[in-house]
Coordinates of C-alpha atoms in Angstrom, one line a residue:
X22 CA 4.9 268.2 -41.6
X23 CA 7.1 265.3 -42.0
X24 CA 6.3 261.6 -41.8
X25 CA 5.5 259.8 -38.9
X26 CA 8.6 257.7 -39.4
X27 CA 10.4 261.4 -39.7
X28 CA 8.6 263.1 -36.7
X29 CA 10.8 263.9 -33.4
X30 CA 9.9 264.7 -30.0
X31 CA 10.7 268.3 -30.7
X32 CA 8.5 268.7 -34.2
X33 CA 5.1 267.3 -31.9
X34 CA 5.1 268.2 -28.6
X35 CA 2.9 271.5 -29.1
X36 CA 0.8 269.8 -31.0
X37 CA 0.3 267.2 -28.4
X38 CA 0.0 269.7 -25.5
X39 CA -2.5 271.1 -27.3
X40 CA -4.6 268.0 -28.0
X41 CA -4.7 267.3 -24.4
X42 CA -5.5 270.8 -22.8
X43 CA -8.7 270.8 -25.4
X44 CA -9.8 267.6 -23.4
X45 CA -11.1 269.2 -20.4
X46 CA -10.6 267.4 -17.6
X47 CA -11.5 270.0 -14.8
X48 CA -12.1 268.2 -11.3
X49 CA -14.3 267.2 -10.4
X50 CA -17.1 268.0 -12.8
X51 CA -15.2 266.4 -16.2
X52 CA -13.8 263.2 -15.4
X53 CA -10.0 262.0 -16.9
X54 CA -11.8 259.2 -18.6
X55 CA -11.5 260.8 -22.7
X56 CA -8.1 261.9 -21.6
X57 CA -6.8 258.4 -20.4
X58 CA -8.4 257.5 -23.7
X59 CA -6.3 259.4 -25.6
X60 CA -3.0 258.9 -23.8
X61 CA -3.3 255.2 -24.4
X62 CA -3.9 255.5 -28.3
X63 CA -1.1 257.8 -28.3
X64 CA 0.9 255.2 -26.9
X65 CA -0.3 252.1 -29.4
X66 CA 0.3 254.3 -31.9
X67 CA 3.6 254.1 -31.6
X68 CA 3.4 250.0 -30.3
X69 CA 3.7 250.9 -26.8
X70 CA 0.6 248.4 -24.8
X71 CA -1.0 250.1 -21.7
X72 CA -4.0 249.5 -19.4
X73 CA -6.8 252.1 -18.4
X74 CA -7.7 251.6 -14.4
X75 CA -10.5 253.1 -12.9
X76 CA -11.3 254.0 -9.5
X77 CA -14.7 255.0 -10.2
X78 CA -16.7 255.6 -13.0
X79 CA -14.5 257.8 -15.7
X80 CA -11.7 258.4 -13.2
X81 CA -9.0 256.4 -14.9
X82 CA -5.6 256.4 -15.1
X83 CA -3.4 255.1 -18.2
X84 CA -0.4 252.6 -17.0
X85 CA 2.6 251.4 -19.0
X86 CA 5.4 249.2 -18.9
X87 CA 8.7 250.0 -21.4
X88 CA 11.2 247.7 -21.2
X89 CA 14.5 249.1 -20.8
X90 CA 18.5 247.1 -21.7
X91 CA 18.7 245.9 -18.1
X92 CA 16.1 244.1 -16.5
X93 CA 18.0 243.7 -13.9
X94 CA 18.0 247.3 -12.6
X95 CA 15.0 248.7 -10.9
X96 CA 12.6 250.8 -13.5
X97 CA 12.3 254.6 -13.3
X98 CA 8.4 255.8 -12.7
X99 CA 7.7 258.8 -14.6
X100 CA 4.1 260.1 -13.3
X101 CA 2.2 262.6 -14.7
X102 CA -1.7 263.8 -13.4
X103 CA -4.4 264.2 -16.2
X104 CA -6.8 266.4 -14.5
X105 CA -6.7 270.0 -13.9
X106 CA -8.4 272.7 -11.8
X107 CA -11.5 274.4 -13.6
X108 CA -11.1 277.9 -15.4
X109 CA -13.0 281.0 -16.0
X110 CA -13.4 281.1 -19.3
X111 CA -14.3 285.5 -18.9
X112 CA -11.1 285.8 -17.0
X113 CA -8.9 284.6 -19.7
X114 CA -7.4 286.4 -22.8
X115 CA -8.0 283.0 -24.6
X116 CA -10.1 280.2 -24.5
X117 CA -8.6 278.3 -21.8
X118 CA -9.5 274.6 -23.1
X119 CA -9.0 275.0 -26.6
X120 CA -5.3 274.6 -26.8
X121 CA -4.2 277.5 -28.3
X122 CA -0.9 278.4 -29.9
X123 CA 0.5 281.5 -29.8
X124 CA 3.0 283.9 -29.7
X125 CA 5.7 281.2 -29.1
X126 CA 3.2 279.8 -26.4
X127 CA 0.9 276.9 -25.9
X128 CA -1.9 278.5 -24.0
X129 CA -4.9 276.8 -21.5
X130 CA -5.5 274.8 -18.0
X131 CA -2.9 272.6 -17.8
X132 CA -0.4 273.7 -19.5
X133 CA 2.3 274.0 -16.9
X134 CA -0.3 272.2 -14.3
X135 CA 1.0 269.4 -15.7
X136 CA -0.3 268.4 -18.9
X137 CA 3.0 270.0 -20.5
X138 CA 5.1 267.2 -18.6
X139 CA 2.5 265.0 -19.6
X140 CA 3.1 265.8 -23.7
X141 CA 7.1 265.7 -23.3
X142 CA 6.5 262.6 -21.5
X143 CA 5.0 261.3 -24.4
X144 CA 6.5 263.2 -27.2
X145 CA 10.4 261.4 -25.9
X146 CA 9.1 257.6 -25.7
X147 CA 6.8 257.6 -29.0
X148 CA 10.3 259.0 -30.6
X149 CA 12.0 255.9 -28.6
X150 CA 9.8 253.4 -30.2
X151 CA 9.4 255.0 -33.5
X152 CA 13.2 255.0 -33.9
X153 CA 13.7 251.5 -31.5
X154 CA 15.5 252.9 -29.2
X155 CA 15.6 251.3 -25.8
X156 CA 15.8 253.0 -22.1
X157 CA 18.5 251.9 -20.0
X158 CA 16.2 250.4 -17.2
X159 CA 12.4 249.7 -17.3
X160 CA 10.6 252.9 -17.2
X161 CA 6.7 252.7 -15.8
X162 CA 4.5 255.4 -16.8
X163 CA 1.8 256.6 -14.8
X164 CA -0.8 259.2 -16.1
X165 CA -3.4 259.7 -13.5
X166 CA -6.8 261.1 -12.6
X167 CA -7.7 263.0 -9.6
X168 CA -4.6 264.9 -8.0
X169 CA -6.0 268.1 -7.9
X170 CA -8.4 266.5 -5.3
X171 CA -5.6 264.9 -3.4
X172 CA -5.7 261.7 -5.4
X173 CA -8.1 259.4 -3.6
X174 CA -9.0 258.8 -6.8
X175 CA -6.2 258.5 -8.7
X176 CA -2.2 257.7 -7.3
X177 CA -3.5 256.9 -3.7
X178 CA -6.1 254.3 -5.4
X179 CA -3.1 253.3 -7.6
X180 CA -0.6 252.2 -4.8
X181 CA -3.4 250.9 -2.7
X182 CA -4.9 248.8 -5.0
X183 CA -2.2 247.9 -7.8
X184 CA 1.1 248.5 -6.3
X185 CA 2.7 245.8 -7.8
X186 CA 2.7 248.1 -11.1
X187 CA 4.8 250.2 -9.3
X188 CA 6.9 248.5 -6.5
X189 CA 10.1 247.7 -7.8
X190 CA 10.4 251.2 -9.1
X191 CA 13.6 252.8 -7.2
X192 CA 13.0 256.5 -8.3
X193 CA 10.1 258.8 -10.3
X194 CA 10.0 262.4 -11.5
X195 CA 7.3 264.5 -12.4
X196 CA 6.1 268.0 -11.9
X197 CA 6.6 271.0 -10.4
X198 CA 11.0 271.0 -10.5
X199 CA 13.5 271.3 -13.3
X200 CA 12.4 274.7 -14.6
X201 CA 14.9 277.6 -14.9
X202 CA 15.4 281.0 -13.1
X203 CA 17.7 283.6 -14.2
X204 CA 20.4 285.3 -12.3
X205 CA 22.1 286.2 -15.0
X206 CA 23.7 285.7 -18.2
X207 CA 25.9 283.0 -17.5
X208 CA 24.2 281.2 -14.6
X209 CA 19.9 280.0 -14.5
X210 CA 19.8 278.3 -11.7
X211 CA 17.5 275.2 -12.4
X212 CA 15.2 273.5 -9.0
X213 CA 14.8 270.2 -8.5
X214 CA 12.1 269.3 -6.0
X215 CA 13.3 267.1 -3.4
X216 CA 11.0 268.0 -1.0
X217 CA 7.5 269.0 -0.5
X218 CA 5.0 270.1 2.7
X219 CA 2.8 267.8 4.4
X220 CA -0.9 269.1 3.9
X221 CA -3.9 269.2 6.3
X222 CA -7.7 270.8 4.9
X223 CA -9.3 270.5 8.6
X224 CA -13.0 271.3 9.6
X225 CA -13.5 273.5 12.9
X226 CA -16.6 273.1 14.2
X227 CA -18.6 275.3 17.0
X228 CA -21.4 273.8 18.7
X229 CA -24.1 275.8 21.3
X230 CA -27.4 277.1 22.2
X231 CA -29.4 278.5 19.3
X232 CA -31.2 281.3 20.2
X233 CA -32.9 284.2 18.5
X234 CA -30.9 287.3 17.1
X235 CA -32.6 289.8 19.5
X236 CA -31.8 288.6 22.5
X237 CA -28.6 288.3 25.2
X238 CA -26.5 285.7 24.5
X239 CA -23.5 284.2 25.8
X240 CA -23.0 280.6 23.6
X241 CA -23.0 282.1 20.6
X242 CA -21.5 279.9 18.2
X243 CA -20.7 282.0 15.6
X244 CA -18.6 284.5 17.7
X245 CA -16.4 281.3 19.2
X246 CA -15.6 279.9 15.8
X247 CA -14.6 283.5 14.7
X248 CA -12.1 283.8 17.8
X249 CA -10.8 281.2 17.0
X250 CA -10.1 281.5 12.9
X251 CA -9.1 284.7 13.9
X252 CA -6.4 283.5 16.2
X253 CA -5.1 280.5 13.9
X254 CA -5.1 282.9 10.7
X255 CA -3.2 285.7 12.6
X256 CA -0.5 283.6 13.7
X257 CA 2.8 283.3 12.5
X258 CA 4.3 280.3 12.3
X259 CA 8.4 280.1 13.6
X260 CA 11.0 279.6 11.1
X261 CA 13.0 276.2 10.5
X262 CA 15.3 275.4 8.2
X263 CA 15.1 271.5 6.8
X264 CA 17.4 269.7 5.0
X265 CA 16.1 271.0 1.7
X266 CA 16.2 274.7 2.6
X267 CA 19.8 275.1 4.1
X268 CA 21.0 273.1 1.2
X269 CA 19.5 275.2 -1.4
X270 CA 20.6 278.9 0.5
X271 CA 24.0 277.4 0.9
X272 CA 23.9 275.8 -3.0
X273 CA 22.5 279.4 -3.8
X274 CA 25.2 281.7 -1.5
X275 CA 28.0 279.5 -3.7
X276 CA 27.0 279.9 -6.9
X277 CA 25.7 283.5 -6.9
X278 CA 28.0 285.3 -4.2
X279 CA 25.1 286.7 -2.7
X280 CA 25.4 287.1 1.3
X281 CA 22.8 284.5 2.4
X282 CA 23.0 283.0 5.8
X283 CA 21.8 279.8 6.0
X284 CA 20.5 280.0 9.3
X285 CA 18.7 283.6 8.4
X286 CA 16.6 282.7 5.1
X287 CA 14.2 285.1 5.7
X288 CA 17.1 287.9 5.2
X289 CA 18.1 285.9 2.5
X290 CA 14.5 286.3 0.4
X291 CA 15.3 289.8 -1.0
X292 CA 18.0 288.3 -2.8
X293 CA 16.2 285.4 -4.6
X294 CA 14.1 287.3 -6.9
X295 CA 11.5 285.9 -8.7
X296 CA 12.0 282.8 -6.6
X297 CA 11.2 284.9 -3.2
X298 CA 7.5 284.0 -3.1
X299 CA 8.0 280.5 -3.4
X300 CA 10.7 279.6 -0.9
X301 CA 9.0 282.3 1.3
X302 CA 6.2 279.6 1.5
X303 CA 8.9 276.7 2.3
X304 CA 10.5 278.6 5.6
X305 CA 7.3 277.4 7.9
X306 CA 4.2 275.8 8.6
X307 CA 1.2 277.9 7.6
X308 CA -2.5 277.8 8.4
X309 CA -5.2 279.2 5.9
X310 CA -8.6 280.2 6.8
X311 CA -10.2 279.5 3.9
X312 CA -14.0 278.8 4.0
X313 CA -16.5 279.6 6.4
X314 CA -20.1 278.4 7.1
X315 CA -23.2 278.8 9.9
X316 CA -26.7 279.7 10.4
X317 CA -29.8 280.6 7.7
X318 CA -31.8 283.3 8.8
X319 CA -30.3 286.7 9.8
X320 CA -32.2 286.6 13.2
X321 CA -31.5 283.2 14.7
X322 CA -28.2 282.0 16.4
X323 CA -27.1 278.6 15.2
X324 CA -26.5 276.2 16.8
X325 CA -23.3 275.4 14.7
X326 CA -20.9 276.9 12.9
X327 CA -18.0 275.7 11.0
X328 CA -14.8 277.3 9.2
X329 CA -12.1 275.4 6.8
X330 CA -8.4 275.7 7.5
X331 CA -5.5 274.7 5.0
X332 CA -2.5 273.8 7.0
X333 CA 0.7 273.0 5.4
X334 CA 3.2 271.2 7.8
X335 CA 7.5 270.8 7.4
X336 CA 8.3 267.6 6.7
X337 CA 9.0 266.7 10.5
X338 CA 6.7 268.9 12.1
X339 CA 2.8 268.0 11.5
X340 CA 2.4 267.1 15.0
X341 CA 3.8 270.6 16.4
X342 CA 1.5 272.1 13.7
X343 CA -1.5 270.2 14.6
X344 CA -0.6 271.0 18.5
X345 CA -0.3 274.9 17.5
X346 CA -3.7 274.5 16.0
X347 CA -5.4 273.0 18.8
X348 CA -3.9 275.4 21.2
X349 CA -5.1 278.3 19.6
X350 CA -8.4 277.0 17.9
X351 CA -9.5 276.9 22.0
X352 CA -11.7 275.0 24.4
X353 CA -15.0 274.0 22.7
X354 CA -13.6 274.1 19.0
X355 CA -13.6 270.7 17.5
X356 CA -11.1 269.8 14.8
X357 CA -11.2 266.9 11.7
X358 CA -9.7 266.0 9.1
X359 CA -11.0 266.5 5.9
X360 CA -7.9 265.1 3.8
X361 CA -4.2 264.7 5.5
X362 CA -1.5 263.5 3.2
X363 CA 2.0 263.6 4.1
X364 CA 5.3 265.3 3.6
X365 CA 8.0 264.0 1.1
X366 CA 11.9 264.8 1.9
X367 CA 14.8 262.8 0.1
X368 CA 18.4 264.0 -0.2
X369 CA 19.8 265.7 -3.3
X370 CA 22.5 262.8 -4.6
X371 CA 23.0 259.7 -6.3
X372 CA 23.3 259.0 -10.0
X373 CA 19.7 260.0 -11.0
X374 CA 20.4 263.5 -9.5
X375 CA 23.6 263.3 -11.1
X376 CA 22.3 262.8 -14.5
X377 CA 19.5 265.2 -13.7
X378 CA 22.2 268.1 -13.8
X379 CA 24.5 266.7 -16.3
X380 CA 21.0 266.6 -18.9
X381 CA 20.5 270.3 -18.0
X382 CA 23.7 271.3 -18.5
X383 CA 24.5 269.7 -21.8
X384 CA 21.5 271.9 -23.1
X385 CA 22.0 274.8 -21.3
X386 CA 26.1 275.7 -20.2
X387 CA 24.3 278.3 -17.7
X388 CA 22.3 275.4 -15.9
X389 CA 23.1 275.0 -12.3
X390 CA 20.8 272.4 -10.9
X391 CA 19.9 273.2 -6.9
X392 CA 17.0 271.4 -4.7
X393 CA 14.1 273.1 -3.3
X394 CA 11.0 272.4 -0.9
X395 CA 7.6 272.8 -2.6
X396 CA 5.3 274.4 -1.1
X397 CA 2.2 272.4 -2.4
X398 CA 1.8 268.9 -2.7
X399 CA 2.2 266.8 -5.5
X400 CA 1.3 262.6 -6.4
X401 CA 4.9 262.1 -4.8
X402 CA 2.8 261.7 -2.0
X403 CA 1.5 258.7 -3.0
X404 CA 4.6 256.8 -4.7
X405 CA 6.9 257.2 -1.8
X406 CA 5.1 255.5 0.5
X407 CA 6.4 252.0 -1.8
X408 CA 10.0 253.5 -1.0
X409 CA 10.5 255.3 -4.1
X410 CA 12.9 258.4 -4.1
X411 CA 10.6 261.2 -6.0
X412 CA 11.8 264.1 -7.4
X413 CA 10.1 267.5 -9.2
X414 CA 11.6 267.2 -13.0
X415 CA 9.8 268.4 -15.5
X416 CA 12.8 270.5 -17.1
X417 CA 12.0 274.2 -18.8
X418 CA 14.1 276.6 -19.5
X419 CA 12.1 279.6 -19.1
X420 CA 12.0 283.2 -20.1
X421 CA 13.6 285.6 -17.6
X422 CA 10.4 287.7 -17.1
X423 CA 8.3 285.1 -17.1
X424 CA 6.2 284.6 -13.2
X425 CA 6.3 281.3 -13.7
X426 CA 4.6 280.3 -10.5
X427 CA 1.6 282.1 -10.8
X428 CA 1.1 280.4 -13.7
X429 CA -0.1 277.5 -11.5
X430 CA -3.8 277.3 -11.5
X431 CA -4.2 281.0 -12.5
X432 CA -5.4 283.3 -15.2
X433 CA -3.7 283.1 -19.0
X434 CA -1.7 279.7 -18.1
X435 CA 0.5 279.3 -20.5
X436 CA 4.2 277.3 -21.3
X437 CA 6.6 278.5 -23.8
X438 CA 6.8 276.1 -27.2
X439 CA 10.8 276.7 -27.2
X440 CA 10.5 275.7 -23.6
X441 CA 8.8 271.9 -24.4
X442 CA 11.5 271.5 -27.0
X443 CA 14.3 272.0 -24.7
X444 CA 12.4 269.8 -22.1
X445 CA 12.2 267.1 -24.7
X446 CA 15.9 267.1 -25.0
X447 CA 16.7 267.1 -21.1
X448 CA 14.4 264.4 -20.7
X449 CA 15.8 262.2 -23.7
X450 CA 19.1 263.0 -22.7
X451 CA 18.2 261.7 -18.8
X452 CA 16.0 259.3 -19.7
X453 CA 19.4 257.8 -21.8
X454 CA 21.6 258.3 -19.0
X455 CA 19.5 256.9 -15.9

């Protein structure tokens, strides 16, 4: 191994993606606390001064400043969240929180959900320091607890209570964007997320006469509520094409040749490949039964009964969602919240984009950089409501068989170590350039 003096971005960030998968921070039983921990020695290692916040007892979230050349400019977040989602252990091949290495892969929960952006993060600015280099602007990093909840806990907490760590930031990447997919030889197309759904987890609720099982009866609660999931989680949802989408088809018809219509991207999902199932999610809203919960005894009518539906609304369009839902839920349903967070749109231009694509290409002559709508919801959430630009850039280039996406909280997670290196380049080669 060489010297700490010697070591590069490239020679440690396995090693560091490793160390952090093997401290499990599944939410919400193991709290980002030991994680946080770590992040900020990793960080004073190397001179770099942070703070640990907490928004409750071992929910934290390490902060730092790095001064950049020009203080004059406005500082670049770079966010990244700590926690992860829990894991089988008997469904895995591997132990899923020891950090294994492997077959050209760093293996566990977390790796590509996102504690891989998190250890190139970190690999590129301890090189920084080691060497003294300086960024072009401030850059503010942000690793934070609790996003797999919907960051209550964590980025929400952050802006609300400290957003002066963050409000002069202009722009912020992070997760879930910059990775590659393969058309062909000479072209991997690579997707910046510019754009991401709204999200609604709502509570249905049935209330009537109980009763007993045995007998005639007309109010029964259970049979309403399952009406109306029925009706909600049958319905499909009418295509529109946002900003994002039609400039991704038509980004997509240019450089590959392939007929797609932009106003026709369901025709245009047989053509996409790999990518099919992920921009099949972006085309409309969609509602999710996903729990369901009444009565305790098997011959007794409750008097309530209550289902869980995950709605995911177009930027635009949470109010025609919510409308939809109501109409078909039907009299006597109620509807709640249970968490509502927003949806995040910006436009695909401007210098940071710019040297987004010109990082990927300078590693990669195939890279064609294109933006996308995500599906899922990230801390973007959050951040943009101080007026921040957020993009999805945590750059891989990827093997061509590899189904990347259901990667993301599933079984055998797992990021190529090749991958990290060339995502340590892009970034230092961004980072220099932004």
């Amino acid at each position: 191994m060489n010297s700490a003096a010697q070591t590069t971005a490239e020679d440690e960030v396995a090693d560091l993606l490793s160390d952090l998968i093997a401290i499990n921070t599944s939410n919400p039983t193991h709290p980002e606390r030991p994680a946080a921990e770590w992040v900020a020695e990793k960080l004073a290692e190397v001179g770099i001064e942070s703070q640990i916040l907490e928004a409750a007892p071992g929910r934290a979230s390490t902060i730092a400043r790095i001064s950049g050349e020009d203080s004059s400019r406005a500082p670049l977040l770079i966010h990244g969240h700590l926690d992860v989602v829990p894991a089988e252990a008997s469904e895995w091949s591997v132990d899923p929180f020891a950090g294994e290495i492997r077959d050209g892969y760093v293996w566990g929960r977390g790796a590509v959900d996102m504690k891989d952006m998190d250890a190139m993060t970190l690999a590129v600015v301890r090189e920084w320091a080691r060497t003294g280099r300086r960024p072009p602007r401030d850059i503010v990093l942000a690793f934070v607890s609790d996003e797999e909840a919907g960051g209550t806990q964590g980025a929400h907490w952050l802006v609300d209570n400290h957003p002066g760590l963050f409000a002069d930031c202009s722009e912020a990447i992070s997760e879930v964007g910059g990775f590659s997919v393969t058309m062909n030889n000479d072209l991997r197309l690579y997707l910046i997320q510019t754009a991401e759904k709204g999200l609604g987890w709502l509570r249905l609720r049935a209330q009537g006469r109980p009763g007993h099982g045995s007998m005639i009866h007309d109010d029964n609660t259970v049979t309403k509520l399952a009406a109306a999931v029925s009706r909600i989680g049958a319905h499909e949802f009418p295509i529109t094409v946002t900003d994002t989408l039609r400039r991704f088809l038509e980004d997509v018809a240019k450089l590959t040749g392939l007929p797609i219509d932009p106003d026709d991207p369901q025709a245009a999902l047989p053509h996409l490949g790999g990518m099919a199932r992920m921009i099949g999610a972006t085309l409309r809203n969609t509602a999710n039964p996903t729990m369901l919960s009444a009565g305790y005894k098997a011959n007794v009518i409750p008097s309530t009964a209550e289902a869980t539906i995950d709605t995911r609304f177009l930027p635009g369009f949470e109010d025609e969602l919510m409308a939809k839902i109501d109409e078909l839920a039907g009299p006597g349903i109620e509807r709640e919240f249970i968490h509502r967070d927003i949806a995040v749109e910006t436009s695909f231009d401007g210098a940071v984009v710019d040297a987004m694509a010109a990082a990927l290409r300078a590693e990669d002559p195939a890279a064609q950089a294109v933006p996308y709508l995500m599906s899922g919801g990230t801390d973007a959430k959050s951040f943009s409501t101080l007026g921040i630009r957020c993009f999805g850039f945590a750059p891989l280039r990827l093997p061509p068989d590899l189904d990347f996406s259901a990667l993301f909280h599933g079984i055998d997670e797992r990021v190529p170590v090749d991958g990290l290196q060339f995502g340590v380049r892009v970034l230092d080669r961004f980072l220099s350039n932004s």
